[in-house]
GROMACS .gro file of C-alpha atoms in nm:
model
  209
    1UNK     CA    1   0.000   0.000   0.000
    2UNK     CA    2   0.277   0.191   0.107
    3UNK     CA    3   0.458   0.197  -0.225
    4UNK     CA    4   0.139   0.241  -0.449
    5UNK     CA    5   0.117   0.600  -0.259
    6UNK     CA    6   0.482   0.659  -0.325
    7UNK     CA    7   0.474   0.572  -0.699
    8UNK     CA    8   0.115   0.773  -0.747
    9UNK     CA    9   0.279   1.061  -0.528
   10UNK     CA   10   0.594   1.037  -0.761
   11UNK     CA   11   0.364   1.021  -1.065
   12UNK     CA   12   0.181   1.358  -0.949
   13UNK     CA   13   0.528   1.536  -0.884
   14UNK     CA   14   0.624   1.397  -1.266
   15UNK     CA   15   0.283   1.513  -1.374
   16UNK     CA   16   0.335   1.876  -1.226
   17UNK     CA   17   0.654   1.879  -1.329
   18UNK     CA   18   0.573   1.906  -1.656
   19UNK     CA   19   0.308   2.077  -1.713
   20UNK     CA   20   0.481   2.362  -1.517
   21UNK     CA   21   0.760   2.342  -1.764
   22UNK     CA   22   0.516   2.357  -2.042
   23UNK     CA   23   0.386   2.683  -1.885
   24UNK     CA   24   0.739   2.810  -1.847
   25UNK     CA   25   0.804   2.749  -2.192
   26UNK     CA   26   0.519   2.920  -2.315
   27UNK     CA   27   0.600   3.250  -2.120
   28UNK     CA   28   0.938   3.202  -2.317
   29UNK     CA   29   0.786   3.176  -2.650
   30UNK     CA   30   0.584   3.512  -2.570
   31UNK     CA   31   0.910   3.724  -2.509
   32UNK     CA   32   1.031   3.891  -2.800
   33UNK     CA   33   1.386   3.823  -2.865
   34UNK     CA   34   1.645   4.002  -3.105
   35UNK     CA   35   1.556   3.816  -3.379
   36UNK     CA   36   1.176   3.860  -3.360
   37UNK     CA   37   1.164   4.210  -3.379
   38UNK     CA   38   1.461   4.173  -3.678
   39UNK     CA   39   1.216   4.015  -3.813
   40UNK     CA   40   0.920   4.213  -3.823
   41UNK     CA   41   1.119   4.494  -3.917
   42UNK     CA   42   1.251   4.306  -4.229
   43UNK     CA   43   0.900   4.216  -4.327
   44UNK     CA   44   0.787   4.560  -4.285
   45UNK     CA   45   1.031   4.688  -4.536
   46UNK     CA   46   0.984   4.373  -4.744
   47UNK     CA   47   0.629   4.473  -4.775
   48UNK     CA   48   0.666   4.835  -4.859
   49UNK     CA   49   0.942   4.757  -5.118
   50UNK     CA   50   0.696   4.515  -5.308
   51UNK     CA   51   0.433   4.731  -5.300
   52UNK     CA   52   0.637   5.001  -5.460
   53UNK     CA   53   0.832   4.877  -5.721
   54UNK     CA   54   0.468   4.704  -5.841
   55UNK     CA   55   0.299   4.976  -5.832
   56UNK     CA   56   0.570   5.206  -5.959
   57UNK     CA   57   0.638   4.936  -6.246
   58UNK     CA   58   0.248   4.910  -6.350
   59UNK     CA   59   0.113   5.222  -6.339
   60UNK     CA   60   0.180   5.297  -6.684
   61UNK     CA   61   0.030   5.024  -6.818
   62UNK     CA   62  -0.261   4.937  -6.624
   63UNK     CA   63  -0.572   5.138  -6.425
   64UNK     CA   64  -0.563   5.245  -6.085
   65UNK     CA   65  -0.786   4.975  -5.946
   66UNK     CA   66  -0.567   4.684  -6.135
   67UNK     CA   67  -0.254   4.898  -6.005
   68UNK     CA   68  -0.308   4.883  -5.632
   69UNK     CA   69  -0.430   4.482  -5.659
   70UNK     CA   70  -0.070   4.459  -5.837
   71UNK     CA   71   0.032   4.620  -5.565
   72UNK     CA   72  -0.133   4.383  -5.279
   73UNK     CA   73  -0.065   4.111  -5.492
   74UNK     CA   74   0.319   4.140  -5.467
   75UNK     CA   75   0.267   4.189  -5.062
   76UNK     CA   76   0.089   3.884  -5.042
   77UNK     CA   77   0.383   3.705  -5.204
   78UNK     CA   78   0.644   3.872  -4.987
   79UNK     CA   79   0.431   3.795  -4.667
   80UNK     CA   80   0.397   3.376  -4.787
   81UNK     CA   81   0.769   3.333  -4.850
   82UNK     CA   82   0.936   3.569  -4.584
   83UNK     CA   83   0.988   3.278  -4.315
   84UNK     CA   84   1.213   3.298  -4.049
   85UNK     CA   85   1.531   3.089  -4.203
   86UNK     CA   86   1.678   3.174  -4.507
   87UNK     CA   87   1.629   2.771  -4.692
   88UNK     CA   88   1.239   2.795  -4.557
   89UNK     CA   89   1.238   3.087  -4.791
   90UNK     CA   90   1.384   2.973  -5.100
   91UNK     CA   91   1.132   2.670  -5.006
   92UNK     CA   92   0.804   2.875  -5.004
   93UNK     CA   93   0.925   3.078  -5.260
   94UNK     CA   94   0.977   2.759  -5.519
   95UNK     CA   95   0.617   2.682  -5.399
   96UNK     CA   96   0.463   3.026  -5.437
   97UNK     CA   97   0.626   3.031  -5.802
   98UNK     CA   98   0.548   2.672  -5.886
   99UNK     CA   99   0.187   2.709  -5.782
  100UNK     CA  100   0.170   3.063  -5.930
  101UNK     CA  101   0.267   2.875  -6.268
  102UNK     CA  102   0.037   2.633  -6.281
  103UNK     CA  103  -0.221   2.873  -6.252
  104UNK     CA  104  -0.116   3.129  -6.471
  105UNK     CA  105  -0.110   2.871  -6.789
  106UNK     CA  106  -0.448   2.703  -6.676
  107UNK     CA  107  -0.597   3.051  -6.634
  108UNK     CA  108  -0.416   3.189  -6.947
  109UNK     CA  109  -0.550   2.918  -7.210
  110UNK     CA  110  -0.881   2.957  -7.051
  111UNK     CA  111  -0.918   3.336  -7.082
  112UNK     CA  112  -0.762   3.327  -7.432
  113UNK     CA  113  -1.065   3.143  -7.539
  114UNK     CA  114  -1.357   3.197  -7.360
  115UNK     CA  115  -1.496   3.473  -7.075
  116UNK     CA  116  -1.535   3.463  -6.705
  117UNK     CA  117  -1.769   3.191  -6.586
  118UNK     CA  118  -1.813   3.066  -6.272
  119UNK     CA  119  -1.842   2.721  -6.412
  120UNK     CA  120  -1.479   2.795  -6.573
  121UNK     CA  121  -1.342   2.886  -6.261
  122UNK     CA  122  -1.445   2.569  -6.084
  123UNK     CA  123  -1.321   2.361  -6.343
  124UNK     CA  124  -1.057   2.549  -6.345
  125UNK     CA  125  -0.920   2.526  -5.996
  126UNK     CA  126  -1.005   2.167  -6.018
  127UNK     CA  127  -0.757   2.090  -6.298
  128UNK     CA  128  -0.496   2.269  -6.112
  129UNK     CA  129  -0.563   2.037  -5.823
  130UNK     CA  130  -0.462   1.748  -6.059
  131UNK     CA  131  -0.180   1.888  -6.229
  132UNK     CA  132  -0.046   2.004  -5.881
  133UNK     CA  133  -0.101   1.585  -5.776
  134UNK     CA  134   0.068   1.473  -6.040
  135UNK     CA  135   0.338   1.689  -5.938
  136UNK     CA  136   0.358   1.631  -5.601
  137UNK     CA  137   0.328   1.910  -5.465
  138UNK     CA  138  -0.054   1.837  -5.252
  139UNK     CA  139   0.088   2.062  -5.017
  140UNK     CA  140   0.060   2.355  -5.284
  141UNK     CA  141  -0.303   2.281  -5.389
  142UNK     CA  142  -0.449   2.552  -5.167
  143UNK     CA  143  -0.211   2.790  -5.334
  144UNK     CA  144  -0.299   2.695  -5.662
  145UNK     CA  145  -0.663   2.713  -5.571
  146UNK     CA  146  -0.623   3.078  -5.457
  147UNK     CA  147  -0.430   3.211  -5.708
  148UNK     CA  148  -0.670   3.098  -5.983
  149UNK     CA  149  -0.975   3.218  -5.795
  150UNK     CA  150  -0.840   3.555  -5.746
  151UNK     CA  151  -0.684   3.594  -6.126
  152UNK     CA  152  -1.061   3.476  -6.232
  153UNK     CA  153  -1.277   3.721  -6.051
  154UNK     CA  154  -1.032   3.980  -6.167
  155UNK     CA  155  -1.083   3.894  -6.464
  156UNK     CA  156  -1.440   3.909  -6.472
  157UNK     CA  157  -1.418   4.263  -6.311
  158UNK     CA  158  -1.190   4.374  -6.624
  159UNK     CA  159  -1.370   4.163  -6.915
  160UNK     CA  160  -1.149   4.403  -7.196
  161UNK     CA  161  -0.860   4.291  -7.098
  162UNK     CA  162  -0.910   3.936  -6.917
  163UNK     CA  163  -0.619   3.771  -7.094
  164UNK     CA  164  -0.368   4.020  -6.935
  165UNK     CA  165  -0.453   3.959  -6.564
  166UNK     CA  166  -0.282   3.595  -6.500
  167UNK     CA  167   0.012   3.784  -6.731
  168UNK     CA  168   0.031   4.098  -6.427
  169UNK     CA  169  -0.051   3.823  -6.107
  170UNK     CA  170   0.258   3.629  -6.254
  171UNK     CA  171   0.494   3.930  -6.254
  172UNK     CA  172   0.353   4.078  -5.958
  173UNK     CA  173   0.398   3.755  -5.773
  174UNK     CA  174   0.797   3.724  -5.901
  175UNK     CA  175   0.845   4.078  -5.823
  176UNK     CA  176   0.722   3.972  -5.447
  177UNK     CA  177   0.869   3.660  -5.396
  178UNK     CA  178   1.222   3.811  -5.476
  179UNK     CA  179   1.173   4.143  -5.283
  180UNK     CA  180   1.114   3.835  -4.963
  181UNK     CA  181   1.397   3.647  -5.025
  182UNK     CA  182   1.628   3.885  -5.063
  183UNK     CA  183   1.498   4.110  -4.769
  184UNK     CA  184   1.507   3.727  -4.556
  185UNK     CA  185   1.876   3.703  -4.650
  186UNK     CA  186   1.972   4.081  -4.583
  187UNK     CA  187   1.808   4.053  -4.278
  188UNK     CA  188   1.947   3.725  -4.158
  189UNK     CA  189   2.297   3.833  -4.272
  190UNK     CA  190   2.237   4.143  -4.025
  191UNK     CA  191   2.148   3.932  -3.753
  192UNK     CA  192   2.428   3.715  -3.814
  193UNK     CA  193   2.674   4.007  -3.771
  194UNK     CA  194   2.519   4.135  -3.452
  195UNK     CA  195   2.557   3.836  -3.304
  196UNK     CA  196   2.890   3.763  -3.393
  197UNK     CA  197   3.009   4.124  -3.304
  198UNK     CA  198   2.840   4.073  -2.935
  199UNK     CA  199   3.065   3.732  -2.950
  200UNK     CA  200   3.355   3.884  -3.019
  201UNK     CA  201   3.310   4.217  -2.809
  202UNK     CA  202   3.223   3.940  -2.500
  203UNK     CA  203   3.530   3.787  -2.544
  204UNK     CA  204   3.748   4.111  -2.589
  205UNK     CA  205   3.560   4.213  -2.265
  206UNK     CA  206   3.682   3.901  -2.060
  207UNK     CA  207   4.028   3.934  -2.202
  208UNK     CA  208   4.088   4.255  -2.078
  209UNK     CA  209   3.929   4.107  -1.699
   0.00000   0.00000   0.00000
């Protein structure tokens, strides 16, 4: 009897044991760090620099309203592949182009031939979902989905011109994804630096002691 209550007493310490470590460890995860707020100031600027060279580079060609979508568009890519390593970026970048792709050439032949319908669209989105299978990338499906949705309803909004708008998502989309990586690596390289300066100051500090 006596050692049931000793193993369900050591159980209970084990038991709070942990779950006060998982506590402890969430409180750790809600302090911002160095690197957290190097972050969010390299996606800030990210942002702003896609959204400027889009809608710097389209507003000659295009209205005002398919300007500023340009515009969000390329944010929207920065924001999906600005992840906090620099190989997690090239990785959602790849998948943001490769998705991006697929529905640019369904959406492309479609709007070539025939106008908006909703019918199209679904059709549509659910081609890309086997072309994106066949691939193997299932993990990009929702992507795919997305992008054609979004370069179809523009399209219906714009009926002149529908053939242009997978054309301007595709270029608006590069222009983002490369404005993310390369802010991602500028602003890992920066981290990098600080913290190898604060390593080396450190140990310049204790050889002096």
């Amino acid at each position: 009897m006596d050692q049931d209550r000793i193993e369900t007493n050591n159980h209970g310490e084990a038991k709070f044991a942990a779950e006060l470590e998982a506590v402890l460890d969430v409180r750790n995860r809600q302090k911002l760090s160095p690197a957290d707020m190097i972050y969010a100031l390299g996606m800030t600027i990210a942002c702003a620099i896609s959204y400027w060279i889009t809608t710097s580079g389209l507003i000659a060609f295009v209205d005002k309203s398919s300007d500023f979508l340009g515009g969000m568009w390329a944010v929207v890519a920065t924001v999906f592949v600005f992840r906090d390593t620099r190989s997690n970026s090239l990785s959602a970048g790849f998948a943001r182009l490769m998705a991006t792709c697929v529905s640019f050439a369904l959406c492309l032949l479609y709007l070539l031939l025939f106008p908006f319908q909703v019918l199209g669209m679904a059709v549509l989105i659910g081609v890309g979902t086997v072309v994106m299978m066949l691939l193997g990338r299932r993990e990009d499906i929702v992507t795919t989905g997305i992008t054609t949705a979004v370069v179809m309803v523009v399209a219906a909004m714009s009926p002149q011109a529908a053939w242009q708008q997978p054309l301007l998502r595709l270029v608006d989309t590069v222009v983002g994804i490369a404005v993310g990586i390369g802010s991602m690596r500028i602003a890992s390289f920066l981290f990098v630096q600080k913290r190898r300066n604060n390593f080396i100051n450190s140990q310049k500090r204790r050889t002096f002691e």
